[in-house]
């Protein structure tokens, strides 16, 4: 069965600090992996995606994620948090339908 | 329109009432998806259309849930005899291609927040 696990429902960082949001997946076939962001009262927006090829994927707003098959992970990082990064982040796995993790709420403190 | 539009934005229903939620996908998008997002959870797949054909409805939680897309554009999700457990945000998404998601980017609407009292 395909599944996505996001470790930590809430993450708090100071402005300028490293952001690390964890995602592990389970899939019996090579996965397509995504990170989506959801700002309050807005729809989900695609941050980045991994399909094939380069395992380090760069997305919008300075975010990037690295696909590690040996660890079945696809963690999201950003070197320096900004106040505007505060949102809910969802990792997702795609085989025949998009399966989401439960989300991680990122808080950024000044 | 420029994005996926959903209406109403908020819906309050009394238990047992029928509701209809509307989704206007991006013009020309072939695929349309409905998701249910309960409070504190990630979105969960409900159903998928390719044009007017409903190709997957495996996520619909009961026979009280029904979705249609008769002309291959606007879609309606109908919930009959609503129950409190139906309270959630219902998200609609569309994508340009007609194939199953794969690596295709989905464009999401802002959702309809349904509260059943």
CSV table of C-alpha atoms in Angstrom, one decimal:
chain,number,residue,atom,x,y,z
A,1,UNK,CA,0.0,0.0,0.0
A,2,UNK,CA,1.1,3.5,-0.7
A,3,UNK,CA,1.4,6.0,2.2
A,4,UNK,CA,3.0,9.2,3.3
A,5,UNK,CA,4.1,10.0,6.9
A,6,UNK,CA,5.0,13.5,8.0
A,7,UNK,CA,6.9,13.6,11.2
A,8,UNK,CA,5.9,16.5,13.4
A,9,UNK,CA,2.5,18.2,13.1
A,10,UNK,CA,4.0,21.5,14.2
A,11,UNK,CA,7.4,23.0,13.6
A,12,UNK,CA,8.5,26.3,15.0
A,13,UNK,CA,11.6,28.2,13.9
A,14,UNK,CA,13.0,31.7,14.3
A,15,UNK,CA,13.2,33.9,11.3
A,16,UNK,CA,16.5,33.3,9.5
A,17,UNK,CA,16.8,29.7,10.9
A,18,UNK,CA,16.9,26.5,8.9
A,19,UNK,CA,13.6,24.9,8.0
A,20,UNK,CA,13.4,21.1,7.9
A,21,UNK,CA,10.1,19.4,7.4
A,22,UNK,CA,10.2,15.6,7.3
A,23,UNK,CA,8.4,13.2,5.0
A,24,UNK,CA,8.7,9.5,4.6
A,25,UNK,CA,6.9,7.4,2.1
A,26,UNK,CA,5.9,3.8,1.3
A,27,UNK,CA,5.4,2.7,-2.2
A,28,UNK,CA,5.7,-0.5,-4.1
A,29,UNK,CA,6.5,1.3,-7.3
A,30,UNK,CA,8.8,4.2,-8.1
A,31,UNK,CA,7.0,7.2,-6.7
A,32,UNK,CA,6.3,10.7,-7.8
A,33,UNK,CA,6.7,12.9,-4.8
A,34,UNK,CA,5.4,16.4,-4.2
A,35,UNK,CA,5.3,19.1,-1.6
A,36,UNK,CA,2.3,21.4,-1.4
A,37,UNK,CA,1.8,24.5,0.7
A,38,UNK,CA,-1.5,25.8,2.0
A,39,UNK,CA,-1.8,29.4,3.2
A,40,UNK,CA,-4.8,30.3,5.4
A,41,UNK,CA,-8.0,30.5,3.3
A,42,UNK,CA,-6.2,29.6,0.1
A,43,UNK,CA,-5.9,26.5,-2.0
A,44,UNK,CA,-2.9,24.2,-2.0
A,45,UNK,CA,0.0,25.4,-4.1
A,46,UNK,CA,2.7,23.2,-5.6
A,47,UNK,CA,6.1,23.9,-4.0
A,48,UNK,CA,8.1,21.3,-5.9
A,49,UNK,CA,8.0,17.8,-7.2
A,50,UNK,CA,10.3,14.8,-7.8
A,51,UNK,CA,9.6,12.6,-10.8
A,52,UNK,CA,12.9,11.1,-12.1
A,53,UNK,CA,16.4,12.2,-12.5
A,54,UNK,CA,18.1,14.6,-10.2
A,55,UNK,CA,17.4,13.7,-6.6
A,56,UNK,CA,17.8,17.2,-5.3
A,57,UNK,CA,14.7,19.2,-6.4
A,58,UNK,CA,14.5,23.0,-6.1
A,59,UNK,CA,11.1,24.7,-5.8
A,60,UNK,CA,9.6,28.1,-5.3
A,61,UNK,CA,10.4,30.5,-2.5
A,62,UNK,CA,13.8,29.0,-1.9
A,63,UNK,CA,12.6,25.6,-0.8
A,64,UNK,CA,14.2,22.4,-1.9
A,65,UNK,CA,13.8,18.6,-1.2
A,66,UNK,CA,16.0,15.6,-1.6
A,67,UNK,CA,14.7,12.2,-2.7
A,68,UNK,CA,16.5,9.5,-0.8
A,69,UNK,CA,15.4,6.1,-2.0
A,70,UNK,CA,17.5,4.2,0.6
A,71,UNK,CA,15.8,6.1,3.4
A,72,UNK,CA,12.4,6.4,1.6
A,73,UNK,CA,12.4,10.0,2.5
A,74,UNK,CA,11.7,13.3,0.8
A,75,UNK,CA,12.4,16.0,3.4
A,76,UNK,CA,11.8,19.7,2.7
A,77,UNK,CA,14.4,22.3,3.6
A,78,UNK,CA,15.0,26.0,3.4
A,79,UNK,CA,18.2,27.5,4.6
A,80,UNK,CA,16.7,30.7,6.0
A,81,UNK,CA,13.1,31.0,7.2
A,82,UNK,CA,11.0,34.0,6.4
A,83,UNK,CA,7.9,35.2,8.2
A,84,UNK,CA,5.9,34.7,5.0
A,85,UNK,CA,6.8,30.9,5.1
A,86,UNK,CA,4.3,30.4,7.9
A,87,UNK,CA,1.8,27.9,6.5
A,88,UNK,CA,0.7,24.3,6.4
A,89,UNK,CA,2.9,22.0,4.3
A,90,UNK,CA,1.8,18.7,2.8
A,91,UNK,CA,4.0,16.0,1.4
A,92,UNK,CA,2.2,13.9,-1.2
A,93,UNK,CA,2.8,10.7,-3.1
A,94,UNK,CA,1.4,10.0,-6.6
A,95,UNK,CA,0.8,6.6,-8.1
A,96,UNK,CA,-2.7,6.4,-9.5
A,97,UNK,CA,-4.0,9.1,-7.2
A,98,UNK,CA,-2.4,11.8,-5.1
A,99,UNK,CA,-2.1,10.7,-1.4
A,100,UNK,CA,-1.3,13.3,1.1
A,101,UNK,CA,0.4,13.2,4.5
A,102,UNK,CA,-1.3,14.8,7.5
A,103,UNK,CA,0.5,18.0,7.2
A,104,UNK,CA,3.0,20.1,9.2
A,105,UNK,CA,2.2,23.5,10.4
A,106,UNK,CA,5.2,25.8,10.2
A,107,UNK,CA,5.4,28.8,12.6
A,108,UNK,CA,8.1,31.4,12.1
A,109,UNK,CA,8.9,33.7,15.0
A,110,UNK,CA,10.6,37.0,14.7
B,1,UNK,CA,-11.2,32.1,-14.9
B,2,UNK,CA,-7.6,32.2,-13.8
B,3,UNK,CA,-7.9,29.5,-11.2
B,4,UNK,CA,-10.1,26.8,-9.8
B,5,UNK,CA,-13.2,28.4,-8.3
B,6,UNK,CA,-15.3,26.7,-5.7
B,7,UNK,CA,-18.7,27.8,-4.2
B,8,UNK,CA,-20.0,28.4,-1.7
B,9,UNK,CA,-16.9,29.2,0.4
B,10,UNK,CA,-18.8,28.3,3.5
B,11,UNK,CA,-21.9,26.1,4.0
B,12,UNK,CA,-23.7,25.4,7.2
B,13,UNK,CA,-26.2,22.6,7.0
B,14,UNK,CA,-28.6,21.0,9.5
B,15,UNK,CA,-28.1,17.2,9.9
B,16,UNK,CA,-30.2,15.4,7.3
B,17,UNK,CA,-30.1,18.3,4.8
B,18,UNK,CA,-28.9,17.8,1.3
B,19,UNK,CA,-26.0,20.0,0.0
B,20,UNK,CA,-24.4,20.7,-3.3
B,21,UNK,CA,-20.9,22.0,-3.7
B,22,UNK,CA,-19.7,23.5,-7.0
B,23,UNK,CA,-16.4,23.4,-8.7
B,24,UNK,CA,-15.3,25.5,-11.7
B,25,UNK,CA,-12.0,24.1,-13.0
B,26,UNK,CA,-9.5,26.0,-15.0
B,27,UNK,CA,-10.8,26.3,-18.6
B,28,UNK,CA,-9.6,23.4,-20.8
B,29,UNK,CA,-8.4,21.2,-18.0
B,30,UNK,CA,-9.3,17.6,-18.7
B,31,UNK,CA,-9.0,16.1,-15.2
B,32,UNK,CA,-10.9,17.1,-12.1
B,33,UNK,CA,-10.5,15.7,-8.6
B,34,UNK,CA,-12.5,16.1,-5.3
B,35,UNK,CA,-10.8,15.8,-2.0
B,36,UNK,CA,-12.1,15.9,1.6
B,37,UNK,CA,-9.9,17.5,4.3
B,38,UNK,CA,-11.0,17.0,7.8
B,39,UNK,CA,-9.7,19.3,10.5
B,40,UNK,CA,-6.1,18.7,11.2
B,41,UNK,CA,-5.8,16.1,8.5
B,42,UNK,CA,-4.4,16.0,5.0
B,43,UNK,CA,-6.7,16.0,2.0
B,44,UNK,CA,-8.2,12.6,1.2
B,45,UNK,CA,-9.1,11.5,-2.3
B,46,UNK,CA,-12.8,11.2,-3.1
B,47,UNK,CA,-13.3,10.9,-6.8
B,48,UNK,CA,-11.7,11.7,-10.2
B,49,UNK,CA,-13.2,12.7,-13.6
B,50,UNK,CA,-11.6,12.7,-17.0
B,51,UNK,CA,-13.8,15.1,-19.0
B,52,UNK,CA,-17.4,13.9,-18.1
B,53,UNK,CA,-16.4,10.4,-17.3
B,54,UNK,CA,-16.1,9.5,-13.6
B,55,UNK,CA,-13.1,7.1,-13.7
B,56,UNK,CA,-12.5,6.6,-10.0
B,57,UNK,CA,-15.0,7.0,-7.2
B,58,UNK,CA,-13.3,4.7,-4.8
B,59,UNK,CA,-12.8,7.4,-2.1
B,60,UNK,CA,-16.5,8.4,-1.7
B,61,UNK,CA,-17.2,7.4,1.9
B,62,UNK,CA,-20.8,6.3,1.4
B,63,UNK,CA,-23.6,6.2,-1.1
B,64,UNK,CA,-24.8,9.5,0.3
B,65,UNK,CA,-22.0,11.1,-1.7
B,66,UNK,CA,-22.5,11.7,-5.4
B,67,UNK,CA,-20.4,13.7,-7.9
B,68,UNK,CA,-21.1,14.6,-11.5
B,69,UNK,CA,-19.5,16.6,-14.3
B,70,UNK,CA,-22.1,16.3,-17.1
B,71,UNK,CA,-20.4,18.6,-19.7
B,72,UNK,CA,-16.8,17.9,-18.8
B,73,UNK,CA,-16.3,21.3,-17.2
B,74,UNK,CA,-18.1,22.3,-14.0
B,75,UNK,CA,-18.5,19.6,-11.4
B,76,UNK,CA,-20.9,19.3,-8.5
B,77,UNK,CA,-20.4,17.2,-5.4
B,78,UNK,CA,-23.7,16.4,-3.7
B,79,UNK,CA,-24.1,15.0,-0.2
B,80,UNK,CA,-27.5,13.7,0.8
B,81,UNK,CA,-28.8,13.5,4.3
B,82,UNK,CA,-25.7,15.1,5.8
B,83,UNK,CA,-24.2,13.8,9.0
B,84,UNK,CA,-21.9,15.6,11.5
B,85,UNK,CA,-19.0,13.4,10.3
B,86,UNK,CA,-19.4,15.0,6.9
B,87,UNK,CA,-18.1,18.3,8.3
B,88,UNK,CA,-14.8,19.1,6.5
B,89,UNK,CA,-13.3,21.2,3.8
B,90,UNK,CA,-14.0,19.9,0.3
B,91,UNK,CA,-11.3,20.7,-2.2
B,92,UNK,CA,-11.5,20.6,-5.9
B,93,UNK,CA,-8.5,20.3,-8.1
B,94,UNK,CA,-7.9,20.2,-11.9
B,95,UNK,CA,-5.1,19.3,-14.2
B,96,UNK,CA,-4.5,19.9,-17.8
B,97,UNK,CA,-3.9,16.4,-18.9
B,98,UNK,CA,-6.3,13.5,-19.2
B,99,UNK,CA,-4.1,10.8,-17.7
B,100,UNK,CA,-4.0,9.8,-14.1
B,101,UNK,CA,-2.0,12.2,-11.9
B,102,UNK,CA,1.5,10.8,-12.5
B,103,UNK,CA,3.7,13.8,-12.3
B,104,UNK,CA,1.1,16.2,-13.4
B,105,UNK,CA,0.7,19.4,-11.3
B,106,UNK,CA,-2.8,19.8,-9.7
B,107,UNK,CA,-4.3,23.2,-9.3
B,108,UNK,CA,-6.5,23.5,-6.2
B,109,UNK,CA,-9.4,25.7,-5.4
B,110,UNK,CA,-9.8,27.3,-2.0
B,111,UNK,CA,-12.3,24.8,-0.9
B,112,UNK,CA,-15.8,24.8,0.6
B,113,UNK,CA,-15.9,24.5,4.3
B,114,UNK,CA,-19.0,22.4,5.3
B,115,UNK,CA,-20.3,22.5,8.8
B,116,UNK,CA,-23.1,20.1,9.7
B,117,UNK,CA,-24.9,20.9,12.9
